[in-house]
CSV table of C-alpha atoms and ligand atoms in Angstrom, one decimal:
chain,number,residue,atom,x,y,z
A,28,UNK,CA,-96.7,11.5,-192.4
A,29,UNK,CA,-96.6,15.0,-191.3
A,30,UNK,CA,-98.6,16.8,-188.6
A,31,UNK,CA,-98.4,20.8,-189.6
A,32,UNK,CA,-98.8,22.6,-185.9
A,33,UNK,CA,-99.7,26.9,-186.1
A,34,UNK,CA,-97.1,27.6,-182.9
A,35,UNK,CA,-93.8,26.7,-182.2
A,36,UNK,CA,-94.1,26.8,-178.0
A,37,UNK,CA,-93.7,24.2,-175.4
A,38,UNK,CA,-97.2,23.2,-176.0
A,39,UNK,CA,-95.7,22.3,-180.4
A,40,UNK,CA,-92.7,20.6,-178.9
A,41,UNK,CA,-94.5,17.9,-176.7
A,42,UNK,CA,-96.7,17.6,-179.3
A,43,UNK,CA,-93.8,16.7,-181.4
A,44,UNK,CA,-92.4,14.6,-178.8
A,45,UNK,CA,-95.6,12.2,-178.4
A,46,UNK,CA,-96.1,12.2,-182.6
A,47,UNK,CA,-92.4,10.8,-183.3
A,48,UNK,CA,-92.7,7.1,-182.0
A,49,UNK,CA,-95.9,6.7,-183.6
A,50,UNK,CA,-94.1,7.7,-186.7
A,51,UNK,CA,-94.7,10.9,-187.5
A,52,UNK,CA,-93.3,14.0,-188.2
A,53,UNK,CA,-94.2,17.9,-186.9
A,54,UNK,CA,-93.8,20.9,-189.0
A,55,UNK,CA,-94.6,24.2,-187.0
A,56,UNK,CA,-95.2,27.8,-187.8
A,57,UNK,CA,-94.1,30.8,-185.6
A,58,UNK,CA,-93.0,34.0,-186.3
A,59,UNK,CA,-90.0,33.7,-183.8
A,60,UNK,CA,-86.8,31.6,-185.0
A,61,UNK,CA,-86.2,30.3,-181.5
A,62,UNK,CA,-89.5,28.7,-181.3
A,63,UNK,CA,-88.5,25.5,-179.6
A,64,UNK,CA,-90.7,23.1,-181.2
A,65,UNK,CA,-88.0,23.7,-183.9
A,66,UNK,CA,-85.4,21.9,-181.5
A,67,UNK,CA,-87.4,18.6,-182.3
A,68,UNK,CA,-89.1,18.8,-185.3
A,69,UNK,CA,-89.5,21.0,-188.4
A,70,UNK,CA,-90.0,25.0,-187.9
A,71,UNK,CA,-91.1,27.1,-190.7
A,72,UNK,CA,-90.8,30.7,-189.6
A,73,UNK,CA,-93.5,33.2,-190.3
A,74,UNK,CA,-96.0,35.2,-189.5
A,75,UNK,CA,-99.8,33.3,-189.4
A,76,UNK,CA,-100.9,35.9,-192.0
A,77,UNK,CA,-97.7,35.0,-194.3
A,78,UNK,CA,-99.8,33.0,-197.4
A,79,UNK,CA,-96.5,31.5,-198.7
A,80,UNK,CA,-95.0,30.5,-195.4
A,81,UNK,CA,-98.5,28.7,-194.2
A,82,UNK,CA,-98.5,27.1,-197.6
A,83,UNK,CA,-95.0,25.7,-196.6
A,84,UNK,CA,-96.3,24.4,-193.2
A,85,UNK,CA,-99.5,22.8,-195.2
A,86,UNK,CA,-97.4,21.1,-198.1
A,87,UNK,CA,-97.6,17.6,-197.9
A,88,UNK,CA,-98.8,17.6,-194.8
A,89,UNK,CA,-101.9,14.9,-193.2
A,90,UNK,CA,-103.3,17.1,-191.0
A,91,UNK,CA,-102.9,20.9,-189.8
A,92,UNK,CA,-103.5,21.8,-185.4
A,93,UNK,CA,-102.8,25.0,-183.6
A,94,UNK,CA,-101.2,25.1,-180.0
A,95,UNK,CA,-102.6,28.0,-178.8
A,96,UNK,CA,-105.8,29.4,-179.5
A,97,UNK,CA,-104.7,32.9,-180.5
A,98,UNK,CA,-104.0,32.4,-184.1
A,99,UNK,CA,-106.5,33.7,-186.3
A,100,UNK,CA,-109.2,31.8,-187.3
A,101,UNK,CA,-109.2,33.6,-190.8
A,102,UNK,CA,-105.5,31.4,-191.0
A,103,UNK,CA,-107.1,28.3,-190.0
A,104,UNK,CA,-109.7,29.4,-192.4
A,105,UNK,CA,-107.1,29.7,-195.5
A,106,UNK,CA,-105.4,26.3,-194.3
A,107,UNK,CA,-108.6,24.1,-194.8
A,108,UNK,CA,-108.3,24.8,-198.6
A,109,UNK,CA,-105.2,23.2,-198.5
A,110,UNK,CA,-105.2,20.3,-195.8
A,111,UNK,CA,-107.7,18.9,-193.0
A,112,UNK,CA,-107.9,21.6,-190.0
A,113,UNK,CA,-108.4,19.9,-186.7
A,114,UNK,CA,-109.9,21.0,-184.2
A,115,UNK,CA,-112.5,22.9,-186.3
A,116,UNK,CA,-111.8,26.5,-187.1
A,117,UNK,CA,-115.2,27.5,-184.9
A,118,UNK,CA,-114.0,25.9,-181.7
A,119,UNK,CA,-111.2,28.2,-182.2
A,120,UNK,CA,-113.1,31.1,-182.8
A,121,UNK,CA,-115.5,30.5,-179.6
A,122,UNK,CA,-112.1,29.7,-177.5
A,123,UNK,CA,-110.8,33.1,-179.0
A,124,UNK,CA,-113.6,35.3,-177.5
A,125,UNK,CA,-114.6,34.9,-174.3
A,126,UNK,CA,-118.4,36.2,-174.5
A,127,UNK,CA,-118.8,33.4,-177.4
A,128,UNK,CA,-117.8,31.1,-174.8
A,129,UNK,CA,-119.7,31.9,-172.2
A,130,UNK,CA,-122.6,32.0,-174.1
A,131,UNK,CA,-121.9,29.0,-175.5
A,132,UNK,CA,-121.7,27.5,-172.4
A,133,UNK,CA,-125.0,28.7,-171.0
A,134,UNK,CA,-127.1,27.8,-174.2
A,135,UNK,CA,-125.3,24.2,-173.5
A,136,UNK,CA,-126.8,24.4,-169.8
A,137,UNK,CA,-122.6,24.6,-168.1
A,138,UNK,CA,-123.3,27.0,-165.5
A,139,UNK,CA,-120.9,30.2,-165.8
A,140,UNK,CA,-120.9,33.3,-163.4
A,141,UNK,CA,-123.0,35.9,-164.3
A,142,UNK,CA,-121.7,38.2,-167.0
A,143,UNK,CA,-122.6,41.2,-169.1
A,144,UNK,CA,-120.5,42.2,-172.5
A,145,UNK,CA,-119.7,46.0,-173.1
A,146,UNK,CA,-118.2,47.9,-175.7
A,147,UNK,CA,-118.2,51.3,-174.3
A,148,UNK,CA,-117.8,53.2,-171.2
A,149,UNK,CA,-121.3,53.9,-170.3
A,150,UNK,CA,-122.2,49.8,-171.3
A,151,UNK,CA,-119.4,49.3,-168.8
A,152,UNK,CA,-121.0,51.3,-166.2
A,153,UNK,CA,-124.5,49.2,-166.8
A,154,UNK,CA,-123.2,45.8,-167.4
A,155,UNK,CA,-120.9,46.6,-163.8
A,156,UNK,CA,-124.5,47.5,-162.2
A,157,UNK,CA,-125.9,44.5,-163.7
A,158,UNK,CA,-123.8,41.9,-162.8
A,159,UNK,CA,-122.6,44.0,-159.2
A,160,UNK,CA,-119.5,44.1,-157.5
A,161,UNK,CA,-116.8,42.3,-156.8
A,162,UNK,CA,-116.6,41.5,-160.4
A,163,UNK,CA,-114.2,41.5,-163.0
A,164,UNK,CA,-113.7,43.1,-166.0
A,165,UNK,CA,-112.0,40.9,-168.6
A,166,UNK,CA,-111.0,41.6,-172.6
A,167,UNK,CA,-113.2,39.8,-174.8
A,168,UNK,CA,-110.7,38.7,-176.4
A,169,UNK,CA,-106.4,38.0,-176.5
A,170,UNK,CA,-106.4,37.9,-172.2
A,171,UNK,CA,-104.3,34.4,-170.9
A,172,UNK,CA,-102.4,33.9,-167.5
A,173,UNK,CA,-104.6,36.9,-165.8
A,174,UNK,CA,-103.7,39.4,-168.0
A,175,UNK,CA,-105.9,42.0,-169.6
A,176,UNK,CA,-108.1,41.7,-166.5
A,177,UNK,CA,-108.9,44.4,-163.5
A,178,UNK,CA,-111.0,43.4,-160.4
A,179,UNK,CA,-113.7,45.9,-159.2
A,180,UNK,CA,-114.9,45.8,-155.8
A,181,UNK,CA,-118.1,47.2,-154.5
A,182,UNK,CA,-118.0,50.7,-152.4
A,183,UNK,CA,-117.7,54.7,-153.3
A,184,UNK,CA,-114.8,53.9,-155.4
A,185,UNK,CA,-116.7,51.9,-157.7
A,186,UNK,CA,-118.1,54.4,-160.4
A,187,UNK,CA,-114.4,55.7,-160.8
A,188,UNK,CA,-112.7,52.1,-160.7
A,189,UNK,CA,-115.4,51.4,-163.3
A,190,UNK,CA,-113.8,54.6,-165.8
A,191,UNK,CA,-110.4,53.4,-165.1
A,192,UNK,CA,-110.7,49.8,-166.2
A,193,UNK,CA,-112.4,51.0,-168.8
A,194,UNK,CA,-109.6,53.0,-170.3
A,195,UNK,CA,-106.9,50.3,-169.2
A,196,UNK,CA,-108.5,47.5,-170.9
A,197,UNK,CA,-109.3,49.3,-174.0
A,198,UNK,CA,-106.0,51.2,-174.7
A,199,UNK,CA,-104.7,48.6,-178.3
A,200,UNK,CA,-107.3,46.7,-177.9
A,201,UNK,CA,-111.1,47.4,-179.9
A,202,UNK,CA,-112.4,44.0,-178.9
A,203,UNK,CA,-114.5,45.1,-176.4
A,204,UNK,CA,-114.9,43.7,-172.9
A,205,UNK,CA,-116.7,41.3,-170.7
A,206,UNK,CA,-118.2,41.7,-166.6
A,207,UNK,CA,-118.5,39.0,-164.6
A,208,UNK,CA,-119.4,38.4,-161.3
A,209,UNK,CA,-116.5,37.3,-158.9
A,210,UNK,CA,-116.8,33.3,-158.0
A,211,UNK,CA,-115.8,32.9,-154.6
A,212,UNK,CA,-114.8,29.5,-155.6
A,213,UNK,CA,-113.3,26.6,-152.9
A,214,UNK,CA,-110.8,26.0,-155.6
A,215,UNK,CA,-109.7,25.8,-159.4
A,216,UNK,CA,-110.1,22.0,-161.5
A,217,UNK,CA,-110.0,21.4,-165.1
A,218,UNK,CA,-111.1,18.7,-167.1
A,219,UNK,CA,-109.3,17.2,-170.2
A,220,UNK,CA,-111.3,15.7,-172.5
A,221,UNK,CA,-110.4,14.1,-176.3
A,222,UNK,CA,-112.6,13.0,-179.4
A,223,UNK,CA,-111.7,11.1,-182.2
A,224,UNK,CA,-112.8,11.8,-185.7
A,225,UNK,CA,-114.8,8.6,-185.2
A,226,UNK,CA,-116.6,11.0,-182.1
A,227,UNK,CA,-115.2,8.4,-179.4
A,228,UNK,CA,-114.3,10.1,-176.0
A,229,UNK,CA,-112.9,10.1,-173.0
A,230,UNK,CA,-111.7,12.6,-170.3
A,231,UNK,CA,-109.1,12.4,-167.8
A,232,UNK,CA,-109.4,12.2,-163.9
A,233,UNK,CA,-109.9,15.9,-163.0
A,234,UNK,CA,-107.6,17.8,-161.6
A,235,UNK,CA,-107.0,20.4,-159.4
A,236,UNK,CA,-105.0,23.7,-160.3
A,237,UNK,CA,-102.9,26.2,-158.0
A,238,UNK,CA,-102.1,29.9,-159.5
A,239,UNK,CA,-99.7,32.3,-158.5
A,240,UNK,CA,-99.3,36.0,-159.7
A,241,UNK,CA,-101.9,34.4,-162.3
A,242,UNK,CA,-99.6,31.9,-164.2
A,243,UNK,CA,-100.3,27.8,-163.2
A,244,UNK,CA,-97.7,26.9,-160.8
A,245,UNK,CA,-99.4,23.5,-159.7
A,246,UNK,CA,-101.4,20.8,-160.5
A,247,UNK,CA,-102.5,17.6,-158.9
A,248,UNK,CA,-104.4,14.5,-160.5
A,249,UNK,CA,-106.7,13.0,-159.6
A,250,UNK,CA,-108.3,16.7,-158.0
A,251,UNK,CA,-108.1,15.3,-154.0
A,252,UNK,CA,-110.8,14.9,-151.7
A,253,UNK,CA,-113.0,14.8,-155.0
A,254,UNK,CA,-116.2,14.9,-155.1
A,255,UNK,CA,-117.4,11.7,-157.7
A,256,UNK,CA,-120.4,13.8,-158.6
A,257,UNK,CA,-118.1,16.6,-159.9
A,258,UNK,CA,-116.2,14.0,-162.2
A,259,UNK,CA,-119.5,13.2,-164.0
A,260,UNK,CA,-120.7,16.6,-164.2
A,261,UNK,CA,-117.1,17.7,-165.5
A,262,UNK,CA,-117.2,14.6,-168.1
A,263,UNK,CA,-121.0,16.0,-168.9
A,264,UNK,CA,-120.0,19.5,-169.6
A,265,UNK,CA,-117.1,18.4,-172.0
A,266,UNK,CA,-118.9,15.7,-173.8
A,267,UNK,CA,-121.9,18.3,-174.4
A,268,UNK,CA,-119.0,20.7,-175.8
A,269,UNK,CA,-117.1,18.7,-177.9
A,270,UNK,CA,-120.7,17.1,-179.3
A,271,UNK,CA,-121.9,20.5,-180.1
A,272,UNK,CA,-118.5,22.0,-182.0
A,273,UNK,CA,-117.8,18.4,-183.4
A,274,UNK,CA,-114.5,19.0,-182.1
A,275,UNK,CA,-111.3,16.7,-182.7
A,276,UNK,CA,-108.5,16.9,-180.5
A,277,UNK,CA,-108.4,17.6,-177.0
A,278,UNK,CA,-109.6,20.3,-175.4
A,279,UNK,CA,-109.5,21.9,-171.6
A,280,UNK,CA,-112.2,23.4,-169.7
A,281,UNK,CA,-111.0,25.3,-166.7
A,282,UNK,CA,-113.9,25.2,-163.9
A,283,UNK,CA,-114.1,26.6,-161.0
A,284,UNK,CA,-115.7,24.1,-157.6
A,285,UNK,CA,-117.9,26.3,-155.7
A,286,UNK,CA,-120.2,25.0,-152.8
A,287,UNK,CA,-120.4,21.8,-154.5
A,288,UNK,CA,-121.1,22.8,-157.5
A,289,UNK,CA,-119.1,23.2,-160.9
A,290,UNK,CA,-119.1,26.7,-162.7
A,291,UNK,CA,-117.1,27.0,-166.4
A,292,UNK,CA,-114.7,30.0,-166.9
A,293,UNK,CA,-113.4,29.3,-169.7
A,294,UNK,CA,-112.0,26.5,-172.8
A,295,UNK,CA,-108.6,26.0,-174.4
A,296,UNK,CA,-109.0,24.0,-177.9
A,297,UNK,CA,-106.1,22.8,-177.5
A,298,UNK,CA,-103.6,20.3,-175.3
A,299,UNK,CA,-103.4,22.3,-171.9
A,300,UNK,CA,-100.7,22.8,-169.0
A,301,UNK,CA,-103.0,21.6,-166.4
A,302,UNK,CA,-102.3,18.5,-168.7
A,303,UNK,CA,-98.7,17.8,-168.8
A,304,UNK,CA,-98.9,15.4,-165.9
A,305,UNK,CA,-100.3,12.9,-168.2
A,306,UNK,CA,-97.2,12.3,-170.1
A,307,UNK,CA,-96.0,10.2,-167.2
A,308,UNK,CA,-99.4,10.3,-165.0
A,309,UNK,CA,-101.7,8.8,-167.4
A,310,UNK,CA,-101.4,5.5,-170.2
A,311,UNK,CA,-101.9,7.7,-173.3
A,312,UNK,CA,-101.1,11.6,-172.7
A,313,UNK,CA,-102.7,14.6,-173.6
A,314,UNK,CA,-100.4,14.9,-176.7
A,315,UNK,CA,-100.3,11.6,-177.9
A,316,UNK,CA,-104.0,11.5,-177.7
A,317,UNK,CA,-104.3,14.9,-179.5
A,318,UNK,CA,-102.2,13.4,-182.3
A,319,UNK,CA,-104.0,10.1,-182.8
A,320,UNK,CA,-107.5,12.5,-182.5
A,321,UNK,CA,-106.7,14.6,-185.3
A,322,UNK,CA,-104.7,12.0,-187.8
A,323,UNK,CA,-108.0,10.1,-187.0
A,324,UNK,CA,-106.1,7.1,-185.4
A,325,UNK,CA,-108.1,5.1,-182.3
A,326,UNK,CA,-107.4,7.1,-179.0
A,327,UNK,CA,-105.5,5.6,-176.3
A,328,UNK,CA,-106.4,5.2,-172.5
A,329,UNK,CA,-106.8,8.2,-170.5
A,330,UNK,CA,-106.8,5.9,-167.1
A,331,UNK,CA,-104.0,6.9,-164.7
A,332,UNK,CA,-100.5,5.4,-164.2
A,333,UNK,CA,-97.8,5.1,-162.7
A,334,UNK,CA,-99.3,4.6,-159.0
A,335,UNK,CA,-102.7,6.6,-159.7
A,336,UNK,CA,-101.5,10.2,-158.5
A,337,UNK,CA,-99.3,13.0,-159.8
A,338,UNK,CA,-98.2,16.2,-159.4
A,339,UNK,CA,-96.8,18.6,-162.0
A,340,UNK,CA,-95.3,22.1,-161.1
A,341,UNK,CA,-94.1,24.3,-163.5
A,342,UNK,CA,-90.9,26.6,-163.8
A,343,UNK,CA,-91.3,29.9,-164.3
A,344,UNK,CA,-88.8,32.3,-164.5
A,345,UNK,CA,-85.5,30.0,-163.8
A,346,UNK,CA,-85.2,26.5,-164.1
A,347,UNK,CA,-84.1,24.2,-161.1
A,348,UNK,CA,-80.3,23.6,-161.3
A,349,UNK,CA,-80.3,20.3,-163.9
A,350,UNK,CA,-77.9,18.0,-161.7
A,351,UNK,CA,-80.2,18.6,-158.2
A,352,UNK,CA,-83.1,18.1,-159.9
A,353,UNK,CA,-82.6,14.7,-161.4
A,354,UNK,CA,-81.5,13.5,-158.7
A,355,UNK,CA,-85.1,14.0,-156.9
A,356,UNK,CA,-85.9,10.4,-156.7
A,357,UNK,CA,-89.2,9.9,-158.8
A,358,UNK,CA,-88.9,13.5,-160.6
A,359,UNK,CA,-89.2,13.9,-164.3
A,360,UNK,CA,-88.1,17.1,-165.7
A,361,UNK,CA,-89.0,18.7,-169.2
A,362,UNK,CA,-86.9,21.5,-169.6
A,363,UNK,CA,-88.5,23.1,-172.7
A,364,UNK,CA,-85.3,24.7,-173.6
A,365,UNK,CA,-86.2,28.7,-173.5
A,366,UNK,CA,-84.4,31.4,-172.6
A,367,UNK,CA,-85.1,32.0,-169.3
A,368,UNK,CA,-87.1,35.5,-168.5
A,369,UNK,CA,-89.3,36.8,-165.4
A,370,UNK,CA,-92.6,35.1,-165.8
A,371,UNK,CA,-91.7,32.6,-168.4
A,372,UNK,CA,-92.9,28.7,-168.0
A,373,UNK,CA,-89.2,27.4,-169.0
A,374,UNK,CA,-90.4,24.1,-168.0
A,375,UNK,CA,-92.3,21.7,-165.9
A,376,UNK,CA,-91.6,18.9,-163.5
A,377,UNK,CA,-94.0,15.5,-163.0
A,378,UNK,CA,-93.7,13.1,-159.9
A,379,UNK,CA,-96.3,10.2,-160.0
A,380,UNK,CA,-96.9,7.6,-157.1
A,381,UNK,CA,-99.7,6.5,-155.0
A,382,UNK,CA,-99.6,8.4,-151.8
A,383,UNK,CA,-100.7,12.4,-152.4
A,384,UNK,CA,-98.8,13.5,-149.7
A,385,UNK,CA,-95.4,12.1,-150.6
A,386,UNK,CA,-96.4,13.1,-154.4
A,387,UNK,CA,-96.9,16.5,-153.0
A,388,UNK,CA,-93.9,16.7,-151.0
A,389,UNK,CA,-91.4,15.5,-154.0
A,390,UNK,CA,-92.8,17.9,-156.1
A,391,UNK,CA,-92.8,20.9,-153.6
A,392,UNK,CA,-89.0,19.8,-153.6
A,393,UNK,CA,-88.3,20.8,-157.2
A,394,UNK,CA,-89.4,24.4,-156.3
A,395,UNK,CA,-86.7,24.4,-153.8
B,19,LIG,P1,-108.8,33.6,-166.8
B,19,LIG,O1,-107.9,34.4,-167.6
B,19,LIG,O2,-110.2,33.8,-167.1
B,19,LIG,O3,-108.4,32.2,-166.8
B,19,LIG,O4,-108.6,34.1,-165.3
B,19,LIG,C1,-107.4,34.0,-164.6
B,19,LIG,C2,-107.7,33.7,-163.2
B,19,LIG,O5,-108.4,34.7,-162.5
B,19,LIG,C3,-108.5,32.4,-162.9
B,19,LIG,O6,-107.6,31.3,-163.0
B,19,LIG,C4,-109.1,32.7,-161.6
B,19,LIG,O7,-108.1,32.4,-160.6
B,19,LIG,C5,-109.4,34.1,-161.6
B,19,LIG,N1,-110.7,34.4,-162.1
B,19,LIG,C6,-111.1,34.6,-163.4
B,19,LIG,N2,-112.4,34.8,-163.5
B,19,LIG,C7,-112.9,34.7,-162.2
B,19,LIG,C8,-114.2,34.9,-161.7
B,19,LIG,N3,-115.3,35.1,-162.4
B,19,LIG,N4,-114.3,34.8,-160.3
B,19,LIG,C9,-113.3,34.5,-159.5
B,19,LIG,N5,-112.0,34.4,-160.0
B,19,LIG,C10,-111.8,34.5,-161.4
């Protein structure tokens, strides 16, 4: 049985990697012949508007995902006249669009920080007022790892600051924009959560994400010094989403822990990098559990192994030198097999255990 994946990235490949001893097989599309999902499983190269090359990655095939959230819905659209799309095209569609999101996550009663959308300069200069500085001024749309994104903060400058964002954000790009109010946050969790086709569901411990320069560099499971409270509420805010987009698969919400409180920023419909630690970290991983979800198997566990805490850190840029770094007691490296290039996650590594600070501290040894 085939699993038809739009995107051929890391994110394709451990899909593919958590499909093949259940017996089945990955076919992805990506416009780039070196995708690396194609080092493991089947690559169909193509453009996601390319009719004839997405009817190749749909032939024969059981069930059809995406791995990122950027590929058109109109694709996903075309591909459910030829096999099952899962997740929905609509979940992809809200996760593409960041004022659908938030939205949606209001109506759904997940707190969000306050936020305005604007399409022109002068509903900039209003929906800044509005929501007051700091804030920040995001694309609606196509924004990951901190990009498309300026911060505005409050004092003569702002009117002008305001002007300049404006035409930074909205050179290429007609999608129009969103304000929202800065969080001061205490720090960064996200929440994994999976539902089967059956709509059975079940998150993972939540954990507790580190950025730098805007890309993921770290995170650590179970989220420490948590909060039980939070857990629930996290679990409540995912259920409530994946009830109300009748969503199968897994999906992230990235939150953000302020004064006790959770606050949403935003979803991925998809498996998730804050989630790689569960490949080791966790009985049934994010992309195992993503493949049973949407070939409408019976999910597996989403309780932690392995010692009940891990740490995954990713490698951006350059990868660790191979021999050193397997022979970090207790360090498992997935080298995604990229070429390496500034700002690039080329890979991750995972060490589980059950002390956090010697977790921490083997981790923090990959990096160097
Ligand atoms: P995003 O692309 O929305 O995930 O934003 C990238 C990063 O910018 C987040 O991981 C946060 O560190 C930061 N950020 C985004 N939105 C806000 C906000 N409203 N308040 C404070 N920090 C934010």
């Amino acid at each position: 049985m085939i699993t038809a994946v739009l995107g051929g990235g890391q994110l394709a490949r451990m899909l593919a990697l958590a499909a093949a001893p259940l017996g089945l097989r990955t076919r992805c599309l990506d416009p780039s012949p070196d995708a690396v999902a194609g080092h493991v499983g089947e690559l169909v190269v193509g453009a996601f508007d390319d009719e004839a090359r997405l009817a190749e990655l749909a032939a024969g095939a059981a069930v059809c995902t995406f791995e990122f959230e950027n590929v058109p819905v109109s694709t996903t659209q075309w591909l459910t006249r030829h096999t099952t799309v899962r997740p929905h095209p609509r979940a992809l569609g809200v996760g593409q669009d960041r004022v659908l999101e938030k939205e949606l996550f209001r109506r759904l009663g997940i707190g969000v920080a306050d936020f305005r959308a604007a399409s022109s300069r002068d509903e900039l200069r209003e929906a800044v007022s509005a929501v007051g500085a700091p804030c920040i001024v995001k694309t609606r749309r196509l924004g990951y790892d901190g990009k498309g994104q300026v911060r505005l903060a409050p004092g003569p400058e702002l009117t002008a600051a305001v002007d300049a964002a404006f035409a930074e954000l909205t050179a290429g790009n007609d999608g129009g924009l969103i304000v929202e109010r800065v969080v001061p946050f205490d720090r960064e969790l996200s929440v994994l959560a999976v539902r089967g086709v059956d709509g059975a569901f079940a998150t993972w411990p939540l954990v507790q994400n580190e950025h730098e320069g805007g890309i993921l560099r770290r995170s650590r499971a179970p989220a420490p010094d948590l909060d039980p409270a939070l857990q629930r509420a996290a679990n409540d805010f995912a259920r409530t989403l994946l009830v109300e987009l009748d969503y199968v698969g897994v999906l992230a919400v990235e939150l953000f822990e302020v004064g006790g409180r959770l606050l949403a920023n935003e979803m991925a419909p998809r498996v998730h990098n804050s989630g790689h630690w569960t490949i080791e970290g966790s009985v049934c991983s994010q992309f195992e559990n993503h493949v049973r979800a949407v070939h409408g198997l019976p999910l597996g566990s989403t309780e932690m192994a392995g010692g009940g805490v891990a740490t995954m850190v990713n490698l951006i840029g350059r990868m660790p030198e191979r021999r050193r770094t397997l022979g970090l007691p207790g360090v498992r490296l997935h080298d995604y097999g990229k070429a390496p290039r500034p700002g690039r996650k080329l890979g991750h590594a995972t060490v589980v255990g059950t002390e956090r600070a010697a977790v921490d501290a083997a981790a923090a040894r990959v990096l160097g």
